[in-house]
Coordinates of C-alpha atoms (C1' of nucleotides) in Angstrom, one line a residue:
Chain A
M1 CA 155.1 -59.3 42.1
S2 CA 157.2 -56.1 41.5
D3 CA 157.0 -54.2 38.2
P4 CA 158.6 -56.1 35.7
K5 CA 159.1 -53.2 33.6
T6 CA 161.1 -51.4 36.1
A7 CA 162.7 -54.0 38.1
E8 CA 164.0 -55.9 35.1
K9 CA 167.0 -55.1 32.8
H10 CA 166.9 -57.0 29.6
D11 CA 170.4 -57.3 28.4
T12 CA 170.2 -59.4 25.0
A13 CA 173.8 -58.6 24.2
L14 CA 175.0 -60.1 27.2
M15 CA 172.7 -62.9 26.7
E16 CA 174.0 -63.5 23.2
K17 CA 177.8 -63.5 24.5
I18 CA 176.9 -66.2 26.6
V19 CA 174.9 -68.3 24.1
S20 CA 177.7 -68.1 21.8
L21 CA 180.6 -69.0 24.4
C22 CA 178.5 -71.7 25.5
K23 CA 178.3 -73.0 21.9
R24 CA 182.0 -72.1 21.3
R25 CA 183.5 -74.0 24.1
G26 CA 181.2 -76.9 24.4
F27 CA 178.3 -76.3 27.0
I28 CA 175.3 -76.2 25.4
F29 CA 174.4 -77.2 21.7
Q30 CA 170.9 -76.8 20.1
S31 CA 169.3 -80.3 19.8
A32 CA 169.5 -82.0 16.1
E33 CA 171.1 -78.7 15.0
I34 CA 172.4 -80.3 11.7
Y35 CA 168.7 -81.0 11.0
G36 CA 167.4 -77.5 11.7
G37 CA 167.1 -77.8 15.2
L38 CA 164.3 -79.1 17.5
N39 CA 162.1 -76.5 19.2
G40 CA 162.8 -76.1 22.9
C41 CA 165.5 -79.0 23.3
W42 CA 169.2 -78.5 24.2
D43 CA 172.2 -80.9 24.4
Y44 CA 175.0 -80.4 26.8
G45 CA 178.5 -80.9 25.3
P46 CA 181.3 -82.0 27.4
L47 CA 181.8 -79.1 29.6
G48 CA 178.0 -78.7 30.3
A49 CA 177.5 -82.2 31.0
E50 CA 180.3 -82.0 33.5
L51 CA 178.9 -78.7 35.1
K52 CA 175.6 -80.4 35.2
R53 CA 176.7 -83.4 36.8
N54 CA 178.7 -81.5 39.5
L55 CA 175.4 -79.6 40.5
K56 CA 173.6 -82.7 40.7
D57 CA 176.2 -84.4 42.8
L58 CA 176.5 -81.5 45.2
W59 CA 172.6 -81.6 45.6
W60 CA 172.4 -85.5 46.1
R61 CA 175.6 -85.4 48.6
R62 CA 173.9 -82.7 50.4
Y63 CA 170.4 -84.0 50.9
V64 CA 170.5 -87.7 50.3
H65 CA 174.0 -88.6 51.6
G66 CA 174.4 -85.8 54.0
R67 CA 171.3 -86.2 55.9
D68 CA 169.7 -89.1 57.8
D69 CA 166.3 -87.9 57.2
I70 CA 166.1 -88.2 53.3
V71 CA 166.3 -91.0 51.0
G72 CA 166.6 -91.3 47.2
L73 CA 164.4 -92.3 44.6
D74 CA 164.5 -92.7 40.7
G75 CA 161.2 -93.1 39.3
S76 CA 160.2 -94.2 35.7
I77 CA 159.5 -91.6 33.1
L78 CA 156.5 -93.2 31.4
T79 CA 153.8 -92.8 33.5
H80 CA 150.6 -94.6 34.2
Q81 CA 147.7 -92.6 32.9
D82 CA 145.8 -93.1 36.2
V83 CA 148.5 -91.7 38.4
L84 CA 148.3 -88.5 36.2
K85 CA 144.3 -88.7 36.4
A86 CA 144.5 -88.7 40.1
S87 CA 147.2 -85.7 40.4
G88 CA 144.6 -83.6 38.0
H89 CA 147.4 -83.5 35.3
V90 CA 145.0 -85.2 32.9
G91 CA 141.5 -83.5 32.4
G92 CA 141.9 -80.5 34.9
F93 CA 144.9 -79.6 33.4
S94 CA 144.7 -78.3 29.8
D95 CA 142.7 -74.8 29.3
P96 CA 140.8 -74.3 26.0
M97 CA 141.8 -71.1 24.6
C98 CA 140.7 -68.7 21.8
D99 CA 141.5 -65.7 19.9
D100 CA 139.8 -62.9 19.0
L101 CA 140.1 -62.9 15.1
L102 CA 140.3 -59.1 14.8
T103 CA 142.2 -58.0 17.8
K104 CA 144.2 -61.3 18.3
E105 CA 143.3 -61.0 22.0
R106 CA 143.4 -64.6 23.5
L107 CA 140.8 -65.8 25.9
R108 CA 140.0 -68.5 28.3
A109 CA 137.2 -70.2 26.4
D110 CA 135.8 -71.3 29.7
Q111 CA 135.5 -67.8 31.0
I112 CA 133.7 -66.0 28.3
T113 CA 130.4 -64.7 29.3
P114 CA 127.5 -66.1 27.4
Q115 CA 125.8 -63.4 25.1
S116 CA 122.7 -63.0 23.2
G117 CA 121.9 -61.1 20.3
T118 CA 121.9 -60.9 16.4
V119 CA 124.8 -62.3 14.5
L120 CA 126.0 -60.6 11.1
R121 CA 127.9 -63.2 9.1
F122 CA 130.0 -62.3 5.9
S123 CA 131.7 -64.8 3.4
G124 CA 134.4 -62.1 2.2
A125 CA 135.0 -58.8 0.9
T126 CA 136.1 -57.1 -2.0
H127 CA 137.2 -53.9 -3.4
E128 CA 136.5 -53.4 -7.4
E129 CA 139.1 -50.4 -8.1
S130 CA 142.2 -52.2 -7.1
G131 CA 140.9 -55.9 -7.6
F132 CA 141.3 -56.9 -4.3
S133 CA 139.3 -59.9 -2.8
V134 CA 139.0 -62.2 0.1
E135 CA 137.1 -64.9 0.8
R136 CA 136.8 -66.0 4.6
S137 CA 134.0 -66.3 6.8
Y138 CA 133.6 -63.9 9.6
A139 CA 130.8 -62.7 11.9
V140 CA 130.2 -59.9 14.5
L141 CA 127.4 -60.2 17.3
I142 CA 125.2 -57.3 17.4
R143 CA 123.9 -57.2 21.1
E144 CA 120.5 -55.4 21.7
G145 CA 120.6 -51.7 21.4
E146 CA 123.9 -51.6 19.3
D147 CA 124.0 -50.3 15.8
E148 CA 124.4 -52.8 13.0
N149 CA 126.5 -50.5 11.0
K150 CA 129.3 -50.7 13.7
A151 CA 129.2 -54.3 13.3
R152 CA 130.0 -53.8 9.5
K153 CA 132.4 -51.6 10.3
T154 CA 134.2 -54.0 12.5
A155 CA 134.0 -56.5 9.6
K156 CA 135.6 -54.2 7.4
Q157 CA 138.4 -53.7 9.8
Y158 CA 138.9 -57.5 9.8
Y159 CA 139.0 -58.0 6.0
G160 CA 141.3 -55.0 6.2
Q161 CA 143.9 -56.8 7.7
F162 CA 144.1 -58.9 4.4
L163 CA 144.9 -55.4 2.3
K164 CA 148.6 -54.9 1.4
D165 CA 150.2 -51.8 2.4
G166 CA 147.0 -50.0 3.5
Q167 CA 146.7 -48.7 -0.2
V168 CA 143.0 -49.0 0.1
S169 CA 141.1 -48.0 3.2
P170 CA 139.3 -51.1 5.0
K171 CA 136.2 -48.5 4.9
K172 CA 136.0 -48.7 1.1
L173 CA 135.7 -52.6 1.1
E174 CA 132.2 -54.1 -0.2
L175 CA 131.4 -56.7 2.2
Q176 CA 130.1 -59.9 0.5
G177 CA 127.3 -62.6 1.6
E178 CA 125.8 -60.8 4.3
T179 CA 123.4 -63.0 6.3
T180 CA 122.0 -62.9 9.9
E181 CA 120.8 -65.1 12.7
E182 CA 119.8 -64.9 16.2
V183 CA 121.8 -66.4 18.9
T184 CA 121.3 -67.0 22.8
D185 CA 124.0 -67.4 25.4
S186 CA 126.8 -67.7 22.9
T187 CA 130.4 -68.0 23.9
R188 CA 131.7 -67.9 20.1
F189 CA 132.1 -63.9 20.2
N190 CA 134.3 -61.6 22.4
P191 CA 132.4 -59.8 24.8
A192 CA 134.5 -56.6 24.4
T193 CA 134.6 -56.4 20.4
G194 CA 131.8 -58.5 19.4
S195 CA 134.4 -59.9 16.9
L196 CA 134.1 -63.7 16.3
L197 CA 136.6 -65.9 18.1
T198 CA 138.7 -68.8 16.7
E199 CA 137.2 -72.4 17.9
A200 CA 138.5 -73.0 21.2
R201 CA 141.7 -75.0 21.2
E202 CA 142.9 -77.4 24.1
F203 CA 146.5 -76.9 25.2
N204 CA 147.5 -80.1 26.9
L205 CA 151.2 -79.5 28.0
M206 CA 151.4 -83.4 28.3
F207 CA 153.5 -85.4 25.9
Q208 CA 151.3 -88.6 25.4
T209 CA 152.0 -92.0 24.0
T210 CA 150.9 -95.5 23.5
M211 CA 152.6 -98.4 25.1
G212 CA 153.1 -101.5 23.6
A213 CA 154.1 -102.8 20.3
S214 CA 150.5 -103.8 19.1
A215 CA 148.6 -101.1 20.9
E216 CA 146.1 -99.4 18.4
D217 CA 146.2 -95.6 18.3
N218 CA 142.6 -95.5 19.6
D219 CA 142.9 -98.1 22.3
P220 CA 142.3 -95.7 25.6
K221 CA 144.0 -98.2 27.7
A222 CA 147.4 -98.1 26.1
V223 CA 147.7 -94.5 26.7
A224 CA 150.8 -93.5 28.7
Y225 CA 152.4 -89.9 29.4
L226 CA 156.0 -88.7 29.9
R227 CA 155.5 -87.4 33.4
P228 CA 155.1 -83.7 33.4
E229 CA 156.9 -83.4 37.0
T230 CA 158.9 -86.0 38.7
A231 CA 157.1 -85.5 42.0
Q232 CA 154.5 -87.9 41.2
S233 CA 156.4 -90.9 41.3
I234 CA 157.5 -90.0 44.9
F235 CA 153.7 -90.0 45.8
V236 CA 152.9 -93.2 44.2
Q237 CA 155.9 -94.8 45.9
F238 CA 155.4 -93.2 49.2
K239 CA 154.3 -96.5 50.8
N240 CA 156.7 -98.6 49.4
V241 CA 159.6 -96.5 50.5
L242 CA 158.1 -96.2 53.8
E243 CA 158.0 -99.8 54.4
T244 CA 161.5 -100.4 53.1
S245 CA 163.4 -97.5 54.4
R246 CA 162.6 -97.8 58.0
V247 CA 162.0 -94.0 57.9
K248 CA 159.9 -91.8 60.5
L249 CA 158.2 -88.5 60.4
P250 CA 159.5 -86.2 59.2
F251 CA 161.3 -87.7 56.2
G252 CA 162.1 -86.9 52.6
I253 CA 162.1 -88.5 49.3
A254 CA 164.6 -87.0 46.9
Q255 CA 164.5 -87.5 43.1
I256 CA 166.7 -86.0 40.2
G257 CA 165.1 -86.8 36.9
K258 CA 163.9 -85.6 33.4
A259 CA 160.2 -84.1 33.1
F260 CA 158.5 -83.0 29.9
R261 CA 156.0 -80.4 29.0
N262 CA 154.8 -79.5 25.7
E263 CA 155.3 -75.8 26.3
I264 CA 153.5 -73.5 24.0
N265 CA 156.3 -71.2 23.7
P266 CA 159.7 -72.5 24.6
R267 CA 162.0 -69.3 25.3
N268 CA 165.2 -68.0 26.8
Y269 CA 167.7 -70.5 25.5
T270 CA 167.5 -73.3 27.8
F271 CA 165.4 -71.5 30.6
R272 CA 162.0 -72.8 29.3
S273 CA 162.5 -76.2 27.3
R274 CA 160.1 -79.1 26.8
E275 CA 162.5 -81.4 28.0
F276 CA 164.1 -80.7 31.5
E277 CA 165.3 -81.9 34.6
Q278 CA 164.3 -81.4 38.2
M279 CA 165.9 -81.9 41.7
E280 CA 162.8 -82.6 43.9
I281 CA 162.3 -83.6 47.6
E282 CA 159.1 -84.3 48.9
Y283 CA 159.5 -83.8 52.8
F284 CA 156.6 -85.3 54.5
C285 CA 155.7 -84.2 57.9
K286 CA 153.0 -83.8 60.3
P287 CA 150.4 -81.1 59.5
E288 CA 151.4 -78.7 62.2
D289 CA 154.7 -78.5 61.0
G290 CA 154.3 -77.7 57.4
L291 CA 154.4 -73.9 57.5
R292 CA 157.3 -74.1 59.7
L293 CA 159.3 -76.6 57.4
T294 CA 158.4 -74.7 54.3
D295 CA 160.4 -71.6 55.8
E296 CA 163.1 -73.8 56.8
W297 CA 163.4 -75.3 53.6
L298 CA 163.5 -72.1 52.0
E299 CA 166.5 -71.2 54.0
D300 CA 168.2 -74.3 53.4
R301 CA 167.8 -74.0 49.8
L302 CA 168.9 -70.4 49.6
S303 CA 172.3 -71.6 51.5
F304 CA 172.6 -74.1 48.9
Y305 CA 172.7 -71.5 46.1
E306 CA 175.3 -69.7 48.1
E307 CA 177.5 -72.8 48.0
I308 CA 177.4 -73.2 44.3
G309 CA 178.3 -69.7 43.9
I310 CA 175.0 -67.7 43.6
P311 CA 174.7 -65.4 46.4
R312 CA 171.4 -64.4 47.9
E313 CA 171.7 -60.9 46.8
H314 CA 171.2 -62.2 43.2
L315 CA 168.2 -64.2 44.2
H316 CA 165.0 -63.1 44.8
I317 CA 162.3 -64.7 46.9
L318 CA 158.6 -64.3 45.9
D319 CA 156.0 -65.2 48.4
V320 CA 153.4 -66.3 46.2
P321 CA 150.2 -64.5 47.1
D322 CA 146.6 -66.2 47.7
G323 CA 144.9 -66.8 44.0
E324 CA 148.4 -67.2 42.2
R325 CA 149.5 -70.3 44.0
A326 CA 148.6 -73.8 42.5
H327 CA 145.2 -75.1 44.0
Y328 CA 146.4 -77.4 46.5
S329 CA 149.3 -75.2 48.0
K330 CA 148.6 -73.4 51.1
K331 CA 152.2 -71.7 51.0
T332 CA 154.5 -71.2 48.1
Y333 CA 157.8 -69.2 47.7
D334 CA 159.5 -69.0 44.0
I335 CA 163.2 -68.3 44.3
E336 CA 163.9 -66.5 41.3
Y337 CA 167.2 -65.2 39.9
D338 CA 168.1 -62.1 37.8
F339 CA 168.8 -63.7 34.4
P340 CA 169.9 -61.3 31.5
F341 CA 166.6 -62.0 30.2
G342 CA 164.8 -60.9 33.2
I343 CA 163.7 -62.4 36.8
Q344 CA 162.6 -65.8 36.5
E345 CA 161.9 -68.9 38.8
L346 CA 164.7 -71.2 39.6
E347 CA 163.0 -73.2 42.2
G348 CA 159.5 -73.4 44.2
V349 CA 159.1 -74.4 47.7
A350 CA 155.8 -75.2 48.1
Y351 CA 153.6 -76.5 50.7
R352 CA 151.5 -79.3 49.2
T353 CA 149.7 -80.1 52.3
D354 CA 148.2 -83.7 51.8
Y355 CA 146.7 -83.1 48.8
D356 CA 148.8 -85.5 46.7
L357 CA 148.6 -88.6 49.0
T358 CA 144.8 -88.1 49.5
K359 CA 144.2 -88.0 46.0
H360 CA 146.1 -91.3 45.2
K361 CA 144.3 -93.0 48.1
E362 CA 141.3 -92.0 46.5
H363 CA 142.0 -93.0 43.3
S364 CA 143.9 -96.1 44.0
K365 CA 141.9 -97.0 46.8
K366 CA 145.1 -98.1 48.7
P367 CA 145.8 -96.7 52.2
M368 CA 148.5 -94.0 52.5
E369 CA 148.4 -93.4 56.2
Y370 CA 151.4 -93.4 58.3
F371 CA 151.2 -94.8 61.8
D372 CA 152.8 -92.8 64.3
E373 CA 154.0 -95.1 67.0
E374 CA 154.3 -92.5 69.7
T375 CA 150.6 -91.1 69.5
K376 CA 149.2 -94.4 68.2
E377 CA 147.5 -92.2 65.5
K378 CA 147.1 -92.6 61.8
L379 CA 147.7 -89.8 59.6
I380 CA 148.1 -88.8 55.9
P381 CA 151.3 -86.9 56.0
H382 CA 151.5 -83.3 54.7
V383 CA 154.4 -82.2 52.4
V384 CA 156.9 -79.5 51.9
E385 CA 158.5 -79.8 48.1
P386 CA 161.3 -77.9 47.4
S387 CA 161.4 -78.1 43.6
A388 CA 164.5 -77.1 41.7
G389 CA 165.0 -76.7 37.8
C390 CA 168.3 -78.2 37.2
D391 CA 168.9 -76.6 33.7
R392 CA 167.7 -73.6 35.0
T393 CA 170.2 -73.5 37.7
V394 CA 173.0 -74.6 35.2
L395 CA 172.0 -71.5 33.4
A396 CA 172.0 -69.1 36.2
L397 CA 175.5 -70.6 37.2
I398 CA 176.6 -69.7 34.0
C399 CA 175.3 -66.2 34.0
E400 CA 176.3 -65.5 37.5
A401 CA 179.8 -67.0 36.6
Y402 CA 180.1 -64.9 33.3
E403 CA 182.3 -61.8 33.0
E404 CA 184.2 -59.9 30.4
E405 CA 186.8 -58.2 32.2
T406 CA 189.2 -55.2 31.0
I407 CA 192.5 -56.0 32.1
T408 CA 195.6 -53.8 31.7
D409 CA 199.1 -55.2 30.9
E410 CA 202.4 -53.8 32.2
K411 CA 202.9 -52.0 29.0
G412 CA 199.5 -50.1 29.9
K413 CA 197.9 -51.9 26.8
E414 CA 194.1 -52.8 27.5
E415 CA 192.4 -55.9 26.4
K416 CA 189.5 -58.0 27.2
R417 CA 189.4 -61.4 29.3
E418 CA 186.1 -63.4 28.9
V419 CA 186.2 -65.5 32.2
L420 CA 183.7 -67.7 33.9
R421 CA 184.2 -67.5 37.5
F422 CA 182.8 -70.9 38.7
S423 CA 183.2 -71.9 42.2
P424 CA 185.8 -74.6 42.2
K425 CA 183.0 -77.0 43.5
I426 CA 181.3 -77.0 40.4
A427 CA 183.8 -76.0 37.7
P428 CA 184.0 -78.7 34.9
I429 CA 187.7 -78.8 34.6
K430 CA 189.7 -78.3 38.1
A431 CA 192.9 -77.5 36.7
G432 CA 194.9 -77.3 33.7
I433 CA 198.3 -78.4 33.4
F434 CA 200.9 -76.9 31.3
P435 CA 204.6 -77.3 30.4
L436 CA 205.9 -73.9 30.1
L437 CA 207.4 -74.7 26.7
K438 CA 206.4 -77.6 24.4
N439 CA 209.7 -77.9 22.7
K440 CA 211.8 -78.8 25.8
P441 CA 211.3 -82.6 26.3
E442 CA 212.1 -82.4 30.0
L443 CA 209.3 -79.7 30.8
V444 CA 206.8 -81.8 28.7
A445 CA 207.6 -85.2 30.4
K446 CA 207.5 -83.5 34.0
A447 CA 204.1 -81.9 33.0
R448 CA 202.8 -85.6 31.9
E449 CA 203.8 -86.8 35.4
V450 CA 201.9 -84.0 37.1
Y451 CA 199.1 -84.7 34.8
D452 CA 198.9 -88.7 35.8
L453 CA 199.1 -87.7 39.2
L454 CA 195.9 -85.7 39.1
K455 CA 194.1 -87.5 36.5
P456 CA 192.8 -90.0 38.8
L457 CA 191.5 -87.6 41.3
M458 CA 189.5 -85.0 39.3
P459 CA 189.0 -83.7 35.8
V460 CA 192.1 -82.2 34.8
F461 CA 193.3 -80.8 31.4
Y462 CA 196.8 -81.0 30.0
D463 CA 197.6 -78.4 27.3
E464 CA 200.9 -77.6 25.3
G465 CA 199.6 -75.6 22.4
G466 CA 200.6 -72.1 22.1
A467 CA 202.0 -69.3 24.5
I468 CA 201.6 -69.8 28.4
G469 CA 199.3 -66.8 28.4
R470 CA 197.2 -67.9 25.7
R471 CA 196.8 -71.5 27.5
Y472 CA 195.8 -69.6 30.6
R473 CA 193.2 -67.8 28.9
R474 CA 191.7 -70.8 27.3
Q475 CA 191.1 -72.0 30.6
D476 CA 189.7 -68.9 32.1
E477 CA 186.9 -69.0 29.3
I478 CA 185.7 -72.4 30.5
G479 CA 186.1 -71.5 34.2
T480 CA 188.8 -73.9 35.5
P481 CA 190.1 -72.4 38.7
Y482 CA 193.8 -73.4 38.6
G483 CA 196.5 -73.4 36.1
I484 CA 199.6 -75.5 36.8
T485 CA 202.8 -74.7 35.0
I486 CA 205.9 -76.7 34.9
D487 CA 208.9 -74.5 34.3
F488 CA 212.6 -74.9 34.6
E489 CA 212.7 -74.4 38.3
T490 CA 210.6 -77.5 38.4
L491 CA 213.3 -79.4 36.7
G492 CA 216.0 -77.7 39.4
E493 CA 217.8 -75.2 37.2
N494 CA 217.6 -72.8 40.1
G495 CA 218.9 -75.0 42.6
D496 CA 217.3 -78.2 45.0
E497 CA 215.0 -75.8 46.8
L498 CA 212.8 -75.0 43.9
K499 CA 213.1 -78.7 42.4
D500 CA 209.7 -80.3 42.2
T501 CA 207.7 -77.0 42.7
V502 CA 205.4 -75.8 40.1
T503 CA 203.4 -72.5 39.8
V504 CA 199.7 -72.5 40.5
R505 CA 197.8 -69.6 38.9
E506 CA 194.3 -68.6 40.3
R507 CA 191.8 -67.9 37.8
D508 CA 190.0 -64.5 39.0
S509 CA 193.3 -62.9 40.6
M510 CA 195.6 -64.3 38.0
S511 CA 198.0 -64.4 40.9
Q512 CA 200.7 -67.3 41.3
E513 CA 202.1 -69.2 44.0
R514 CA 204.8 -71.8 44.2
M515 CA 203.7 -75.2 45.4
K516 CA 205.4 -78.6 45.8
I517 CA 204.2 -81.1 43.3
E518 CA 203.4 -83.5 46.2
D519 CA 201.4 -81.1 47.9
L520 CA 199.0 -80.3 44.7
P521 CA 196.5 -83.2 45.5
A522 CA 195.7 -81.9 48.8
F523 CA 195.4 -78.5 47.9
L524 CA 193.3 -79.1 45.0
L525 CA 190.9 -81.5 46.6
R526 CA 190.2 -79.2 49.6
K527 CA 189.6 -76.5 47.1
I528 CA 187.0 -78.5 45.2
R529 CA 185.1 -80.2 47.9
Chain B
rG1 C1' 149.3 -69.3 19.0
rC2 C1' 149.7 -63.7 17.2
rG3 C1' 153.2 -59.4 15.7
rG4 C1' 158.1 -57.8 14.3
rG5 C1' 163.3 -59.5 13.2
rU6 C1' 167.3 -62.8 12.0
rA7 C1' 169.7 -67.2 9.6
rU8 C1' 177.0 -67.0 5.3
rA9 C1' 183.2 -71.1 8.5
rG10 C1' 183.5 -73.2 15.7
rC11 C1' 182.9 -67.5 16.6
rU12 C1' 182.1 -62.2 14.8
rU13 C1' 181.3 -59.7 10.3
rA14 C1' 181.6 -58.9 4.7
rA15 C1' 180.2 -59.3 -0.6
rU16 C1' 177.6 -60.9 -4.8
rG17 C1' 171.8 -62.7 -10.1
rG18 C1' 178.0 -65.7 -12.5
rU19 C1' 184.8 -68.8 -8.6
rA20 C1' 181.7 -66.4 -1.5
rA21 C1' 186.2 -62.5 1.6
rA22 C1' 188.4 -61.5 6.1
rG23 C1' 189.6 -61.0 11.7
rC24 C1' 189.7 -64.2 15.8
rU25 C1' 189.4 -69.5 16.9
rC26 C1' 191.0 -74.3 15.9
rC27 C1' 194.7 -78.1 13.8
rA28 C1' 200.0 -79.1 12.3
rG29 C1' 205.1 -77.2 12.1
rC30 C1' 209.0 -73.3 13.4
rC31 C1' 210.1 -70.2 17.3
rU32 C1' 209.3 -68.7 22.4
rU33 C1' 211.6 -68.9 30.2
rC34 C1' 204.5 -66.8 32.8
rC35 C1' 198.9 -64.1 30.9
rA36 C1' 195.5 -64.4 24.0
rA37 C1' 203.6 -62.4 20.6
rG38 C1' 205.5 -63.8 15.9
rC39 C1' 206.2 -66.7 11.0
rU40 C1' 204.6 -70.8 7.7
rG41 C1' 200.6 -74.3 6.4
rG42 C1' 195.9 -76.3 6.6
rC43 C1' 190.7 -77.8 7.9
rU44 C1' 185.6 -75.4 7.7
rA45 C1' 179.9 -71.8 5.6
rU46 C1' 175.5 -69.4 2.2
rG47 C1' 169.4 -73.1 7.9
rC48 C1' 165.8 -76.8 4.8
rG49 C1' 162.2 -77.2 0.8
rG50 C1' 160.1 -75.4 -3.7
rG51 C1' 159.8 -71.2 -7.6
rU52 C1' 161.8 -67.8 -11.3
rU53 C1' 166.2 -67.8 -14.2
rC54 C1' 171.0 -70.3 -18.9
rG55 C1' 172.6 -69.5 -13.8
rA56 C1' 169.9 -68.2 -7.0
rU57 C1' 173.6 -67.4 -1.3
rU58 C1' 171.4 -63.1 -3.4
rC59 C1' 164.5 -62.3 -6.2
rC60 C1' 159.6 -64.7 -4.7
rC61 C1' 157.0 -68.6 -1.8
rG62 C1' 156.8 -72.3 2.0
rC63 C1' 159.2 -74.6 6.1
rU64 C1' 162.5 -75.0 10.5
rA65 C1' 165.0 -72.7 14.3
rC66 C1' 166.5 -68.7 17.3
rC67 C1' 166.0 -63.7 19.4
rC68 C1' 162.2 -59.4 20.5
rG69 C1' 157.4 -58.1 22.2
rC70 C1' 152.4 -60.1 23.4
rU71 C1' 150.0 -64.6 25.4
rC72 C1' 151.0 -69.0 27.9
rC73 C1' 153.6 -71.4 32.1
rA74 C1' 148.4 -76.7 35.9

RNA sequence: GCGGGUAUAGCUUAAUGGUAAAGCUCCAGCCUUCCAAGCUGGCUAUGCGGGUUCGAUUCCCGCUACCCGCUCCA
């Protein structure tokens, strides 16, 4: 991995502008905002919903409709606990963590080297002159050959944390209630400092629930989970799809859907949220094709990002090294985007081998084999998984499209223009339709005609309020690629030649061309497809 | 989970222990022949909960959310 400190520029001010625009124009709102917000959850407003839908539609059209080797699936979110036991999410998933009480360093509880020695335990500390006192149990481990006064110094530093303003030196504290005990092979102390650790806590990232109205809270059979990834429903339904869809290896099963992880620390706007949507394909193949297909899928996915307006120069491909990959994966590429808050993962293209199908075969005791008619051989297919974060991609699209442009008008006056340069394919609104003036009924009527013509074909927005320039800018800010203006020439005031023509203003160049109304649908449909 | 910061209208900011101000946006109207013009009018705010106080948006405590740095991210 590249050094994040040198490679990344963290542009907090830019991110704040983007967040503000998203709220102001109705792309993204905080979930339950009027109740103070829900940590790590976000709602898409009218424009955000359109944007996200366009992204998902493009993906689905490209892979499910556009290819004959991929079929779709829409699995349930509530997940049988056995599915996640088989996949390893229950049990092997959570890491017990504990913190050093003195240094606050966080440690994996299962990786602490057991230690033996004498434990010096205290009940608190006081300082008579200032009236300071604190009652808290604390302990330090003294290993063989170590000085017990050093341990007392450590304890004083610990209690010193509770002093205000450092008016009293921790050294002057009186330790209270000192006792000693011998321990062997204890993992309750930080090997580096000897300081007592907090109790180990499990961080299980899955949302658990109980099924059935009469389910008792403690009934282990009633436990179900919100799926932590969409992939498992594909593996679990592998056999059903195989038997009903007449597919042959290699083939893929695609799914777009919600997944849930109880993240310890949601961060960076919608980037790491607790509820998120994935766009995943499990592409099943013969074992010998796995590595090659992983590379091919990486290329395919990069060209998808290019298609939606994220050029590959702005993407980073991380070939995840041994030891950092998930244990089941033989090869993983992370596709990362250069967000204002740093370079972060959009998608993982992972070669998962036959791990998942094998696990489900073991746990369910149901066959997961594929029978190859040509070679007359039974095999458990391997799988390549391009798994993209839908919300992350939406955020990347917005970041990529956002620009604050300084433009100079004819009088030489400089002004700022905020614009979202969405590709017409993903833009929430495809065209704004404007009568040049609101108080001329003929213009308004004609503009309404144009609006009615286009409305059934694509999302368009009619606007008659304010000066024409203002209306253009409003659409710039939400990324509408075209502005269509109905003026007096449309009505035939300058001769029949220009009658029933309108100006089409292009968002990025702000240039205009005249076009016949009857040509508008074909022109626009070509651009947005 | 730890440490630091922030929270006033849709946005950006101001002020105050005693009627919360402005710009932009938005809405309505007038005007306006292509890039945020002008005029008139209008809607809208102290995150939540306690405490101190005659009175708290302001001071104190707690909570929540967001941002930054760690940590975490199967």
